[in-house]
Amino acid sequence: MKKKTIISLVLGFAALMLVLTGCGNNSSKSSSSKDSSSEASGKITAVGSTALQPLVEKAATNFQKKNSKVTITVQGGGSGTGLSQVQDKSVTIGNSDIFAEEKQGIDSKKLVDHKVAVVGMAPVVNKDANVKSLTMEQVKQIFTGKITNWKEVGGKDEKITVVNRAKGSGTRATFESAVLKGEEAVKSQEQDSNGTVQKIVESTPGAVSYLAFSYINDKIQPISIDNVKPTDENVESDKWKIWSYEHMYTNGKADSATTKFLDYMNSKDVQDSLVKDMGYISIHNMKVQKDSKGTVSSK
C-alpha cells in the first residue's frame, strides 16, 4: 500500500511539472508575439534634396499619425549635403536626386540606396518672356551664355536672366548632365532650393531656370523641348530626358523605425496616391531604368 502511494505521488509531481512547463512555454510565446507586433519607436532625421523634401515631409506626417512613437524631422540643404551627412552618420537618411556614385567624396559602398520616386525636371521661364518651346540646343546655349536675349529664340526683346542652382544640388547635376553635356554653365546667381527659384522666376522679367515638376505652377511657364512636353508620361518612357530617381540613402542597414518608414514610402498608400498628387512619378510606373552612369535601358 505504501508503495502505491509513493508511485501516485511521483506521477502527480510529474504531471504538475508538465503543466507548469506548458504554462511557461505559452507565456514565452505570448510575450514573443507581443514584441513582434509592438509599435516601432525612434527618431529619424532625413536631410538633403529639396526636390524630394515635400514628398518626404507629407509622408512623414501621415506615417507618424499611425506610429506615434516615431519622430521624423525632414530638412533640405541639397543632395550633396544629404549624402555627406548620412555618410558621416550625423543623420538617419540622406535624400538625394543623384546616385551616391555621382558625388565626389562619397563612398557609395557604405550607403544603401532606397529609390522612392522619380522626379521630372524642366526649364521654366517668367511668362513675360513669351516663350513656350525650345530645342535642346537652344536650352544649352541659354544656360552656357551664348543666347542672351529672348528675341533670339522667338520671344520678347528682353534680356535673359539665368538663375542657376547651387553647386551640390542634385537638380543641377541632373539638369547639366542631360542638357549641358559637359559644357560649363554661364556665371549667374545661384540658389539652393527649388522653392526659392520658383519665386525668383515668377517675379523677375526675363528670368529662366529649371525646377522639379512638383514645383511648377501656373505662375511660371514650363518649356517644351524639341516638341516634347514635360509630362509624367513622357518621363516614364524617357521621351523627356531630364529626370532622376529620388533616393533615400541609409548608412548600412537601417534600424527598425527607419526600415518601417522606408517600407511605407514604397507602399501603395504613398506610391499610388501621394506620389502622384504631389507631382512626382511612381517608381513602379517607369518603363525604363537608369544606372549611376546615366545609361537608360528598358525594364
PDB file of C-alpha atoms in Angstrom, residues 55 274 298:
ATOM      1  CA  LEU A  55       7.043  64.299 -50.518  1.00  0.00           C
ATOM      2  CA  LEU A 274       0.608  60.665 -52.543  1.00  0.00           C
ATOM      3  CA  SER A 298      14.108  49.087 -70.942  1.00  0.00           C
TER       4      SER A 298
END
